[in-house]
Structures are given as C-alpha cells and as structure tokens.
Coordinates of C-alpha atoms and ligand atoms in Angstrom, one line a residue:
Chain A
X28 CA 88.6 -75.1 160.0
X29 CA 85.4 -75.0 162.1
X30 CA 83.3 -74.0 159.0
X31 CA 83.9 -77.3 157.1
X32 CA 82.6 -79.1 160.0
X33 CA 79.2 -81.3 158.4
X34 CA 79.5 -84.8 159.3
X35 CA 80.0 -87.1 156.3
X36 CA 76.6 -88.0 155.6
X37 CA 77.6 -91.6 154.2
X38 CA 79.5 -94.9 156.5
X39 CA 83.3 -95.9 156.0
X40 CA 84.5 -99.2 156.2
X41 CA 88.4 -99.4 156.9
X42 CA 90.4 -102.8 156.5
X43 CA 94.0 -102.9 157.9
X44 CA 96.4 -105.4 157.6
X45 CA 100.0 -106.3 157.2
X46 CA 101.7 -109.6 156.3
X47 CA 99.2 -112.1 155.2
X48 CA 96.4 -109.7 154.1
X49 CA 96.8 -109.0 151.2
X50 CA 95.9 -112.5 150.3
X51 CA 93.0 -112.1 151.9
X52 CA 92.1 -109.1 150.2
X53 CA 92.6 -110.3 146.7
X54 CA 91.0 -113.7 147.1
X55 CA 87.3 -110.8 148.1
X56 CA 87.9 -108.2 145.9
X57 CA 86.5 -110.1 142.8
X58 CA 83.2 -111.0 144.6
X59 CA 82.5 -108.1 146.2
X60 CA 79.1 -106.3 145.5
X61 CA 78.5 -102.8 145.3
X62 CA 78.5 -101.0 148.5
X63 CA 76.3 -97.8 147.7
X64 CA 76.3 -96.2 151.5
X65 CA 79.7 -96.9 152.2
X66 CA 83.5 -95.6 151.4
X67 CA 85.6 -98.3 151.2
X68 CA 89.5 -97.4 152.8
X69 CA 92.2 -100.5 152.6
X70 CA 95.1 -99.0 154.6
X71 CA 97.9 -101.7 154.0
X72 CA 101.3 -102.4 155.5
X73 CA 103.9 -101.6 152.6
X74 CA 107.4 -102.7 151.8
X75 CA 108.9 -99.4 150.3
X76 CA 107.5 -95.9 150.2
X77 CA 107.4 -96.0 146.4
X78 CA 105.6 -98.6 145.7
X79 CA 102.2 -97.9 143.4
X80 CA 101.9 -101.7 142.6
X81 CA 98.9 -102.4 145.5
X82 CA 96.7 -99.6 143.4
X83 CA 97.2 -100.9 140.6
X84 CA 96.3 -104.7 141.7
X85 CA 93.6 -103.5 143.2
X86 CA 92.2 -101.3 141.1
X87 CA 92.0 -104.2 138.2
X88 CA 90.7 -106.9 140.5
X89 CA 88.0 -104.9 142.8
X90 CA 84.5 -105.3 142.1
X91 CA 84.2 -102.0 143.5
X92 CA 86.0 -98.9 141.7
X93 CA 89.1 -97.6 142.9
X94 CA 89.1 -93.9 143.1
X95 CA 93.2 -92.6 143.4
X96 CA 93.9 -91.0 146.5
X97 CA 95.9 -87.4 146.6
X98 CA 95.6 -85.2 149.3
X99 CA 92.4 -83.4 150.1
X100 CA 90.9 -86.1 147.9
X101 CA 87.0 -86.6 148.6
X102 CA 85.8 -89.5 149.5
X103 CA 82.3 -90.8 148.5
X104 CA 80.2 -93.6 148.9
X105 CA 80.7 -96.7 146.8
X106 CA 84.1 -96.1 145.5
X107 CA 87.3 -98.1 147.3
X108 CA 90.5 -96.0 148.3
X109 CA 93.8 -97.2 148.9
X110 CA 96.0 -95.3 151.6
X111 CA 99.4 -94.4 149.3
X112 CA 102.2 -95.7 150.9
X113 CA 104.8 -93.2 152.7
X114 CA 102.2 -91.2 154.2
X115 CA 99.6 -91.4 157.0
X116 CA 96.1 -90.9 156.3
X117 CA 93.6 -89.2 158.4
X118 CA 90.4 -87.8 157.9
X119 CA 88.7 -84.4 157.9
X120 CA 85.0 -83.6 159.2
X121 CA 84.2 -82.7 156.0
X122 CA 85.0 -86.4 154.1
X123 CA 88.2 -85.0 152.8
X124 CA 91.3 -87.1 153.3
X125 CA 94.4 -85.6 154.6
X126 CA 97.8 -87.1 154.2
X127 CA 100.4 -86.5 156.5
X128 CA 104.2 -87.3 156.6
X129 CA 105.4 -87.4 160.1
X130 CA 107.2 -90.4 161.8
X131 CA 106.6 -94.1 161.3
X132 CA 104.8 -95.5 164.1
X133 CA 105.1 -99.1 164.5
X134 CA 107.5 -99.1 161.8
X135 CA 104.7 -98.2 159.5
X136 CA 103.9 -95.0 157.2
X137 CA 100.5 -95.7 157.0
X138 CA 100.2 -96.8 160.6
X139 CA 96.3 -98.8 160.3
X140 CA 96.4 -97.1 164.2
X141 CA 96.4 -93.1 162.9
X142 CA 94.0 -94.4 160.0
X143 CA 91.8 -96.3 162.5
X144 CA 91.8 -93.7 164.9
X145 CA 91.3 -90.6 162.6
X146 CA 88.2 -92.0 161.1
X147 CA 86.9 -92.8 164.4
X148 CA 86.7 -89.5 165.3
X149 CA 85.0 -88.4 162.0
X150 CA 82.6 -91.1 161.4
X151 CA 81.9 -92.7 165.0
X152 CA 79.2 -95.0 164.7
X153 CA 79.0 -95.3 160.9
X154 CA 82.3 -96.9 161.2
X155 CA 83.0 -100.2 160.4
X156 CA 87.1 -101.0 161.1
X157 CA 88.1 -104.6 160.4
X158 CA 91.7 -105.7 160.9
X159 CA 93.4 -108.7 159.5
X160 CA 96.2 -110.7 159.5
X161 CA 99.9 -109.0 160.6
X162 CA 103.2 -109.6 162.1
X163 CA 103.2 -106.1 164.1
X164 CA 101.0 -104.6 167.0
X165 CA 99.7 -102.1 164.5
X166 CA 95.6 -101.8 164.9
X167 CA 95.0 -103.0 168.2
X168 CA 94.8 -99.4 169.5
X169 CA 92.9 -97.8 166.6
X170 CA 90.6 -100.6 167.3
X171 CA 89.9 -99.7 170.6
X172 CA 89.2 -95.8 169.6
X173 CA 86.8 -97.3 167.1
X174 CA 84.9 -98.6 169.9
X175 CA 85.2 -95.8 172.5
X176 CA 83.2 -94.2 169.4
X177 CA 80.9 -96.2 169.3
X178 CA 81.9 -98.3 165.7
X179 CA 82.1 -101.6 164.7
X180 CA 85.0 -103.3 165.5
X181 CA 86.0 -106.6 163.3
X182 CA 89.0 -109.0 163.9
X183 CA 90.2 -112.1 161.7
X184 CA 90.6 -115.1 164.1
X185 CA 93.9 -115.3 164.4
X186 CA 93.7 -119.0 164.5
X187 CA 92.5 -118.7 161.0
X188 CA 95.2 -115.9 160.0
X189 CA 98.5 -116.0 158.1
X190 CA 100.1 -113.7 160.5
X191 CA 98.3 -114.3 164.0
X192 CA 100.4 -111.2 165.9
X193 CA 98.1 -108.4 164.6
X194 CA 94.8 -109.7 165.3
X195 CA 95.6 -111.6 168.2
X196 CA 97.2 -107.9 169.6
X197 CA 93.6 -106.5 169.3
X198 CA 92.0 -109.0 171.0
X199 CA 94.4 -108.8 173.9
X200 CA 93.1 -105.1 174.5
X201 CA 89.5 -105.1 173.0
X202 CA 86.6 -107.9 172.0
X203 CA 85.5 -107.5 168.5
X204 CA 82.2 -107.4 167.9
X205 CA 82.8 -109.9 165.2
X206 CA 85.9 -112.5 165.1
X207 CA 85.7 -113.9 161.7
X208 CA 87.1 -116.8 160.2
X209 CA 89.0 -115.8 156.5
X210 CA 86.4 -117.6 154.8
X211 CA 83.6 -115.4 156.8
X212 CA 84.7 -112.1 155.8
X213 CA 83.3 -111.9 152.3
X214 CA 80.2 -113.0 153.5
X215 CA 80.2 -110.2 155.8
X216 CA 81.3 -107.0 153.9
X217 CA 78.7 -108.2 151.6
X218 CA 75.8 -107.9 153.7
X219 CA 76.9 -104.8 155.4
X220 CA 74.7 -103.1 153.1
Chain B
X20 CA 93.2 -85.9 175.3
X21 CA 92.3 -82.3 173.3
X22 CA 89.4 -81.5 171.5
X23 CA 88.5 -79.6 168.9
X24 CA 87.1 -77.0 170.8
X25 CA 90.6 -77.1 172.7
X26 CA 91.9 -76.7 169.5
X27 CA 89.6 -73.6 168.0
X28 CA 90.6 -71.9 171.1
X29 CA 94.0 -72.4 170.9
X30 CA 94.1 -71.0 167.6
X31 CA 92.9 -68.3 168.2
X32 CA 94.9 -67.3 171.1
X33 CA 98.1 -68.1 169.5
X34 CA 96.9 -66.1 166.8
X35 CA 96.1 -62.7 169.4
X36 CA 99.8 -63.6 171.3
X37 CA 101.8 -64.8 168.4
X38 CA 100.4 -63.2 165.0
X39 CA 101.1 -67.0 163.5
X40 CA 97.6 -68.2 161.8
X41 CA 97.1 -71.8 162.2
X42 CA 93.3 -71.5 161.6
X43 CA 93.6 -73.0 157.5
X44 CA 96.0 -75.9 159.0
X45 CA 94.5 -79.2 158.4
X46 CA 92.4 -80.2 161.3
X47 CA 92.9 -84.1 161.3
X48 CA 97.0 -83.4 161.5
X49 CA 96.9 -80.2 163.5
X50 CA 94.8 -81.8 166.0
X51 CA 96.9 -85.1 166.4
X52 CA 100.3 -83.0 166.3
X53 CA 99.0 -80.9 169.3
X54 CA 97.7 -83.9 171.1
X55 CA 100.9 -85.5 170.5
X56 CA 103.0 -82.7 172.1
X57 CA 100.3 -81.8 175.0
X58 CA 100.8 -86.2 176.4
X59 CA 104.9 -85.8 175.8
X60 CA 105.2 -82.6 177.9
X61 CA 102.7 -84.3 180.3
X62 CA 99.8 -82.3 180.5
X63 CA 96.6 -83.2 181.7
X64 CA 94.7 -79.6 181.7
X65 CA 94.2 -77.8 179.0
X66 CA 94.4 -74.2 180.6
X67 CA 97.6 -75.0 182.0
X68 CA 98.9 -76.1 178.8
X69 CA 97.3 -72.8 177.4
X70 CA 98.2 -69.8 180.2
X71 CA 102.0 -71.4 180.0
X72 CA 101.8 -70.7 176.1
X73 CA 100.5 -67.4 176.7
X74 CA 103.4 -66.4 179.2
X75 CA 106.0 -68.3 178.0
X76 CA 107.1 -67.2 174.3
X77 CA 110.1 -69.7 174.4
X78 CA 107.4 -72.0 175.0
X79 CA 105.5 -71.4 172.0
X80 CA 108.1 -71.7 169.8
X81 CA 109.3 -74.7 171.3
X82 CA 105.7 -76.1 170.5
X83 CA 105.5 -74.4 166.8
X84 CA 108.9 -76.7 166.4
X85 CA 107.2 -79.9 167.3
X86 CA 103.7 -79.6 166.1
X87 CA 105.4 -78.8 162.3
X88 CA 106.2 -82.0 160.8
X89 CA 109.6 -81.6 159.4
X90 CA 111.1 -85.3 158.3
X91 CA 113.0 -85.1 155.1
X92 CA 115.4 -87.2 153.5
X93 CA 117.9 -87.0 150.5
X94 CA 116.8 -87.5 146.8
X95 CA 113.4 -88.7 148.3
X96 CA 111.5 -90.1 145.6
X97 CA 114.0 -91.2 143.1
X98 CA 111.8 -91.3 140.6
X99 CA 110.8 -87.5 140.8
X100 CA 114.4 -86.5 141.1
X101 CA 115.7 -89.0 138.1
X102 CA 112.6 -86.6 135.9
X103 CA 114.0 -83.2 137.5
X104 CA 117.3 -84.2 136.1
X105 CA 116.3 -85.7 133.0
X106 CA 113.3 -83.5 131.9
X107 CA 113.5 -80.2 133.9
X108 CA 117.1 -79.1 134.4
X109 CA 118.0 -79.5 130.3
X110 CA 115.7 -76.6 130.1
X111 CA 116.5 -74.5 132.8
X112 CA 120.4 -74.9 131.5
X113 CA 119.6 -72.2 128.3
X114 CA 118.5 -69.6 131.4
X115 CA 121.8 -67.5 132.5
X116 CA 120.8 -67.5 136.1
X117 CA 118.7 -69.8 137.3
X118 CA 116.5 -69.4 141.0
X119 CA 115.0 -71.6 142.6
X120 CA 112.7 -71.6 145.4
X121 CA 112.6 -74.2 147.9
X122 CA 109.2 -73.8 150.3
X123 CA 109.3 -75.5 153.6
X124 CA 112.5 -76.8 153.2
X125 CA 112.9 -78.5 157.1
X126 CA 116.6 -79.6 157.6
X127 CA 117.1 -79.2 153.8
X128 CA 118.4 -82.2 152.4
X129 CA 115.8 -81.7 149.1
X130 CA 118.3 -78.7 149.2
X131 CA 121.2 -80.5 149.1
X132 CA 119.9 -83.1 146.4
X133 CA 119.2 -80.0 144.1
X134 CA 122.6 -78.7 144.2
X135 CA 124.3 -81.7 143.3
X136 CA 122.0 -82.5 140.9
X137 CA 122.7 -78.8 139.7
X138 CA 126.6 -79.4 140.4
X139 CA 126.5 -82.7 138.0
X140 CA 124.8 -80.7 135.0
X141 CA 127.0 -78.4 135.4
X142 CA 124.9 -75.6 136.1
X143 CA 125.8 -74.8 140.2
X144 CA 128.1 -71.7 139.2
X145 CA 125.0 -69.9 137.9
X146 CA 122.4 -70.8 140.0
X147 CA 120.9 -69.5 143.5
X148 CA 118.4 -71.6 145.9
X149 CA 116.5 -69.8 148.3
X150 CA 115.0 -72.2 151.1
X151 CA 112.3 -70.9 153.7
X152 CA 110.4 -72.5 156.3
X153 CA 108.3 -71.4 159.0
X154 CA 110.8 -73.0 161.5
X155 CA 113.8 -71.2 162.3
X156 CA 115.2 -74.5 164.3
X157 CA 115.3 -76.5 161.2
X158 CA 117.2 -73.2 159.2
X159 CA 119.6 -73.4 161.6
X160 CA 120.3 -77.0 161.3
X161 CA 120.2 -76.6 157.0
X162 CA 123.1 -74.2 157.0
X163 CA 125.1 -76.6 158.9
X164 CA 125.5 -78.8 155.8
X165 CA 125.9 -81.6 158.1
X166 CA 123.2 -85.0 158.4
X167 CA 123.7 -87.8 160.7
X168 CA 126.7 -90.1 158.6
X169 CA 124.7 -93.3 159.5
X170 CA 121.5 -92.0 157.2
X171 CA 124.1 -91.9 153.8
X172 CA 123.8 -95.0 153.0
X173 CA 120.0 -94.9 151.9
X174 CA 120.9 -91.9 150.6
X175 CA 123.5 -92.8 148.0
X176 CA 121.0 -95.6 147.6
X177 CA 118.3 -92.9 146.8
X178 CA 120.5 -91.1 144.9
X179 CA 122.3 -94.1 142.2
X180 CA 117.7 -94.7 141.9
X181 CA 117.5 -90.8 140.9
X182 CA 120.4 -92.0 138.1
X183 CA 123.3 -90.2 140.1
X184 CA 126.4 -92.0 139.0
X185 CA 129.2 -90.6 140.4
X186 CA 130.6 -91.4 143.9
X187 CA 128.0 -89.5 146.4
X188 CA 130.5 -89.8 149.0
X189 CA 132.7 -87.4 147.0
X190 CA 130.2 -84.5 148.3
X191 CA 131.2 -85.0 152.1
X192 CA 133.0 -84.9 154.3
X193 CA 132.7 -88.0 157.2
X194 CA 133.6 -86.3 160.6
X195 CA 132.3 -87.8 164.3
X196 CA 129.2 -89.3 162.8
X197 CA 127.8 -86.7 160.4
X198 CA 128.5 -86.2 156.9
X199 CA 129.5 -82.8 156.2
X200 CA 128.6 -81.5 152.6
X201 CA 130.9 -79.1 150.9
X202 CA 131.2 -75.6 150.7
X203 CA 130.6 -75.1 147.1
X204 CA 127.3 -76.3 147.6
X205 CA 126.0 -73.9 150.4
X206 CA 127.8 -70.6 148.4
X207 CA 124.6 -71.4 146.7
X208 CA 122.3 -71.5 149.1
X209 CA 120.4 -68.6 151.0
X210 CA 118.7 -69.6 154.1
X211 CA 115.7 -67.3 155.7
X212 CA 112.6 -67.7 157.4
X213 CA 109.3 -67.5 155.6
X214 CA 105.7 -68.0 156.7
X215 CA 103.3 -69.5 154.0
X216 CA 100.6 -68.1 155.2
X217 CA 101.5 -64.6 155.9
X218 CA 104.5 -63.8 154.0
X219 CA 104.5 -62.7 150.2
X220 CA 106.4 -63.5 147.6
X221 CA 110.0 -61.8 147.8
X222 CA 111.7 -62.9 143.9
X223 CA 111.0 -64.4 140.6
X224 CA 111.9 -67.8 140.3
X225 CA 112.5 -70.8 137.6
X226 CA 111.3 -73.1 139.7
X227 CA 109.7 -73.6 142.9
X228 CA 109.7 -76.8 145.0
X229 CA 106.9 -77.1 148.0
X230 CA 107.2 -80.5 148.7
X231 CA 105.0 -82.2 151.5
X232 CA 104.1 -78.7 152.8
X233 CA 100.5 -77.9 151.2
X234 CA 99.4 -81.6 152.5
X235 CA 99.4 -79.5 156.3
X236 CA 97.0 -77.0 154.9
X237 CA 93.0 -77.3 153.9
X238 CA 91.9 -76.5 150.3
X239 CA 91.4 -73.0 151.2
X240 CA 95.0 -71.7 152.2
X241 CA 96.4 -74.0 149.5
X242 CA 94.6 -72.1 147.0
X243 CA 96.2 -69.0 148.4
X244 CA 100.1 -70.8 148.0
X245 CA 99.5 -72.0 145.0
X246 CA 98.3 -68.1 143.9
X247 CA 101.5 -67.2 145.7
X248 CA 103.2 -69.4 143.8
X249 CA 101.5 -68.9 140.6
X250 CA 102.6 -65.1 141.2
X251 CA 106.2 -65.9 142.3
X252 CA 107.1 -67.7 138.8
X253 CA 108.5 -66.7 135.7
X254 CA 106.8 -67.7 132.6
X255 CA 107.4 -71.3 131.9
X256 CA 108.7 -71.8 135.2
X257 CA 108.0 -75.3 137.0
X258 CA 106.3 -76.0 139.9
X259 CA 107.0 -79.0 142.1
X260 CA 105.1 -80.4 144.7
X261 CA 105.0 -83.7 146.7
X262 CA 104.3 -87.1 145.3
X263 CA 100.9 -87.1 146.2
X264 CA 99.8 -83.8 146.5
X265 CA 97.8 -81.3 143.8
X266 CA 96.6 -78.6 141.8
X267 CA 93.6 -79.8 140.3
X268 CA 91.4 -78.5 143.0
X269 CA 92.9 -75.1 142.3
X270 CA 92.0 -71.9 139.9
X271 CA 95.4 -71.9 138.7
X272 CA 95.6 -75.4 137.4
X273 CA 94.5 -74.0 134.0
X274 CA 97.8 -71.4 134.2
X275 CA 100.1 -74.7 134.4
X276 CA 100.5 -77.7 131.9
X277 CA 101.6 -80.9 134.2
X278 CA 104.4 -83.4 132.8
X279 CA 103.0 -86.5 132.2
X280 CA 102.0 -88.0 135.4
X281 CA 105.4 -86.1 137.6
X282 CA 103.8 -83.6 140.5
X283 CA 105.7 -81.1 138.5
X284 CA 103.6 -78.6 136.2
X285 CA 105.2 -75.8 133.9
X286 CA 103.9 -72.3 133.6
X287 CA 102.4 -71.6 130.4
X288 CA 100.1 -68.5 131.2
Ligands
SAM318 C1 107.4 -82.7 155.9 S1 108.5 -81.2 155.8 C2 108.9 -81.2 154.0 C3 110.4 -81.1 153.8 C4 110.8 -81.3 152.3 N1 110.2 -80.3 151.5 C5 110.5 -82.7 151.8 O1 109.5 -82.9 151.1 O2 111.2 -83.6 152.2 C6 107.3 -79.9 155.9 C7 107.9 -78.5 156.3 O3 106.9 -77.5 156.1 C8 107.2 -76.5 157.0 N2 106.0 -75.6 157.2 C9 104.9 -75.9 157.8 N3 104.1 -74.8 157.8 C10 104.7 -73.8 157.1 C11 104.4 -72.5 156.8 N4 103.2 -71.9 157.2 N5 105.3 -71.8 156.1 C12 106.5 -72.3 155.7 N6 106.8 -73.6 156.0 C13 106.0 -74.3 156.7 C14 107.6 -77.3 158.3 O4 108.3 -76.5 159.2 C15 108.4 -78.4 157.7 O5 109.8 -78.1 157.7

C-alpha cells in the first residue's frame, strides 16, 4: 500500500448534493469551461442502485468530458467523474478511486460524507468540496474534515436552495468559506482556474 | 482516529501473529473499516487496540469479521442476473456437469439466486457450487439457508426484474421471521473457507462469480485473482465480476472476450 503513496499532483473539486441539485447541476454544466488543474467528482444522492441515467445526462450536457468510473479508475485533471450509484467512493494516495460497498449511511450509497471525507485526506488543501441543495444531513460532516485539512469549503445558501436541510446542516457545524447564491456558483467553478 | 502509519503497523503485525496479508487491501477502505471498528469498541489508543489483538486471537477474528464488508442481497442487479439466465446458462446446459465457483460469497444469497436460477433451467441436478470466503462467520450463516423473512419482498422484487416468473415464495419456507430455502438447493452447495490472497486454486470451473470482492483489493493483488482465476477456468468458461468492477487493467484481459457491456467475460485462450 505504502509504495503507491505520491500525492496526486493535480486539485479535485467535489460537488454533493441530494434533492434539488441536480437542477442546479444541469442548468452549469453547459457553460462550464475547461478546468485543466482540476478533477472534477459530482457525488449525487440516487433513487435506486441501478440507475445509469445521471451518467448519461451528464455526460451529453457537460462542457467538460465525462470519464466512466469503475474501480481503481484513474482520475486526471480536466475530465468530470460521476460517483456510480450503490457504491461508496473513496480515494487512494495514488489518484485512483476505490469503490466500496458497505452500509448506507444516511440512507445513502454514495454518502457525499465518505466521498467528502476520503478526498480530504488525499488532496487536503487542493480540495475544493461544495455541497448543494438536499433533504438529508448528508455533507455537513465531510465538510468539516475538508476543513480540518485545510480545503475549501463551499455551501449553497440555503435561502436560495430547493432543499434547504443539507446546506443549512453544514452551516450549523462549519462556516463555508463561500455561501453562494445558485446563481453564484457557475461564476465560481469557472474562475477556480 | 487511526493513521496510516497506525495502519502499516498493524499490517504487519497481524501479518507476524495471524499469517492473513492485508498489505494489497485497498487503503482508502481498509483504513475507514479499521477506524470504524477501533471508535465502536471504544478505543482511544492505538497500542491498546494493538497488544489486545496480539493476545487475544478471538479478538482478531472478531475484528477480521467486521473490517470485511460483507452486505449482499438476492438477485442483486437484476439486470446482470436476467443476462446470466438468458445468455450464460443456455451454454453451460450442453456441459454434463457444470461447477461453479462463487469467490467471497458473504451470507450467500448470490448463492442462492444461482441455484434457482439453475433449478428453473433445469440444470440443478447436474451442477455443483462451491462458495468461499475469507470469513468463516458468514459460511456459517450461508449453510443455514435461512435470510431475515422481512428482506423477501425486495427480493422477489429483484428476482420478477431478473425475469424470474414463477412464485419465489415457492423456494421457502416462512418460519419465526426468516425465510428458509429448501434442501434441494443446498445438496448443491459446498461451503469452505478460502483466502484470496493466499490460497490457490483447488478445481476447474465453468464459471466463476467474484462479485464486489476485488473492489477491496489494489491493482496489484487483483492482478494476482484474476491470474488465479484465469488459471481456475476451463476454456470458454465465464468470469463474473461486480457491476462496476474490471479486467481491463489486467494482463489477462486479452485471454477473455467480454459480453457486450455485462461484467461477465468468457475464456477464449
Ligand atoms: C461485499 S461482499 C460480496 C458478496 C457477494 N459476492 C455480492 O456481490 O453480493 C465481499 C465479500 O468478500 C469477502 N472477502 C474479503 N477479502 C477476502 C479474501 N481475501 N478472500 C476471500 N474472500 C474475501 C468478504 O468476507 C465478503 O464476504
């Protein structure tokens, strides 16, 4: 294990969400531009464990390409990932991704907290983890490992939000270092670069 | 919380006590599965958590049970099953004995979905599963034959999705909340502990199922499975693994022709 170990040399940016996201998400994709330095992770709530239909939409509306995730797949810079649903995702010090198939937690399989929390660990301060609109707690504490590692930590206003519960829970253990408005999130994955 | 220089040392001294390898697990799930069961038995030192693994042997093997992940369900993926039955077992039917291997089986329902898929093609009488896992808890529980009653419902669910069209209640029997399955089915089976990552391969086989197992290893020790594998097969034997899960990073992927876009790949050198 010990031998993989070379820090990614590239930055992730994670966006979780749950109900009311993935409006969000498709109303960006379109005008996204090109984000060279950065792989791009979308770790979504899901309604059934066999559902392909999110890569698929995303795939044909993302400005940026969609690479298909299996396990052990690599990530690299400038290319979008969707976590599949029915599994966990984590990360590997070596920019693999691992998928894992143990319990739901807060009744979700991917749980935006493992993903959140995983990448933290591997990618510390060239994180950026923004979470959006939900009707569960899920985030709020991957969230906070972001920032204990030193990341950037992004929340959609809940005032703004389909779904206050999930950003409003992150902001009831953690201040963001940007609370956006919807319409100020495109605006700001576009200049991350 | 446990680190991963917690965890390097704890491999290795499990490895010196126990002879059980974990050093090509996955590190991002390894890690989280030890943390998990170091904060639920409620330690807050390492070395405590490590001298009582080292002197308690009932210990370790009650924290090999937890840190494997072993949830399983009946006819998971429908879709995959609905191809087995469709594509797979028509072929397998001209064989006259059929074996199949099922790799880290946990409580063996994927078991259980085989045979009556088996049983409904007609081909039970002349076929043998083997199922192994690491875990002897979870061996235990498969030879039982009996899953909680409340979970049959999604599973009859999952299995009418797979195409099943008879009655799946027909296979059990209901009895204080579990569903037991019938005898016919578990003549079949043959239950025995196998380790992955040290054991060899032990029979031919027509087909070999490893389903959500490899996605708990790195690149390297899946390469040496899937050679295990590769050697355990008959020619034009079929490989199955889970939904997302692959042997395109592998030497032996030009051995193996896949089926369309199925996780399932048939043996052709
Ligand atoms: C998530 S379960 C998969 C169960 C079933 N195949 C399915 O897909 O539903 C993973 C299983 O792999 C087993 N396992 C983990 N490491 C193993 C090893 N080295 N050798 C054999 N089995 C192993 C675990 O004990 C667990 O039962």
């Amino acid at each position: 294990m010990e031998k993989n170990k070379v820090t990614p040399a590239f930055k992730a940016l994670l966006i979780g969400g749950s109900a009311g996201s993935l409006e969000v998400m498709l109303s960006i994709l379109p005008a996204l531009k090109p984000l060279p330095d950065y792989a791009v992770v979308i770790v979504l709530h899901r309604k059934n464990s066999e559902d392909n239909t999110l890569e698929e939409l995303f795939t044909v509306r993302s400005a940026i390409p969609v690479n298909e995730v299996d396990d052990k797949t690599q990530l690299m810079p400038g290319y979008m990932y969707i976590a599949p649903a029915g599994y966990h995702l984590l990360f590997e010090a070596n920019g693999e991704l691992s998928l894992d198939a143990s319990e739901k937690i807060h009744y979700s399989r991917p749980s935006i907290d493992v993903a959140f929390e995983s990448a933290a660990e591997v990618f510390g301060n060239r994180l950026t983890a923004v979470l959006l609109s939900g009707a569960n707690a899920d985030g709020a504490q991957g969230l906070v490992a972001v920032k204990e590692k030193g990341g950037t930590v992004v929340v959609q206003d809940p005032l703004t939000a389909d779904m206050p519960m999930m950003p409003q829970s992150a902001l009831n253990v953690i201040t963001p270092d940007f609370l956006l408005k919807t319409r100020e999130i495109l605006p700001f994955v576009n200049n991350l670069n | 919380m446990v680190d991963d220089r917690h965890i390097e040392i704890l491999i290795n001294e499990v490895y010196d006590y126990y002879g059980y390898d974990f050093s090509g697990y996955s590190m991002a799930s390894f890690k989280r599965r030890v943390d998990r069961i170091y904060n639920l038995d409620g330690y807050t030192d390492f070395s405590h958590f490590l001298s009582r693994l080292r002197t308690e042997p009932h210990y370790f093997k009650h924290v090999v049970e937890e840190i494997t992940v072993n949830v399983t369900e009946m006819f998971r993926d429908p879709q995959f099953y609905s191809v087995l039955r469709k594509e797979v077992l028509p072929t397998l039917a001209t064989k006259p004995f059929i074996r199949i291997w099922h790799a880290g089986c946990s409580t063996g329902e994927e078991v259980f979905s085989m045979a009556i898929m088996l049983k409904e093609a007609n081909l039970l009488h002349k076929s043998l599963m083997y199922a192994t896992d690491i875990n002897p808890l979870v061996l235990e529980s498969a030879k039982k034959a009996m899953f909680p009653l409340r979970m049959m419902k999604q599973y009859s669910e999952n299995y009418r999705n797979s195409g099943g069209t008879q009655d799946f209640s027909q296979y059990y029997i209901a009895n204080y909340g579990y569903a037991k399955f019938d005898d016919e089915f578990t003549d079949k089976m043959v239950f025995s502990q196998h380790n992955l990552v040290s054991d060899r391969s032990f029979n031919e086989f027509d087909l070999i199922l490893c389903r959500n197992v490899l996605i708990y290893f790195d690149k390297n020790l899946q390469e040496r499975v899937l050679e295990l594998f590769d050697g355990s097969l008959s020619n034009l034997g079929y490989l199955v693994l889970g939904t997302k899960e692959t042997i395109k990073f592998s030497s032996v992927q030009h051995k193996f022709q896949q089926l369309g876009r199925e996780k399932i790949w048939r043996k052709i050198k």
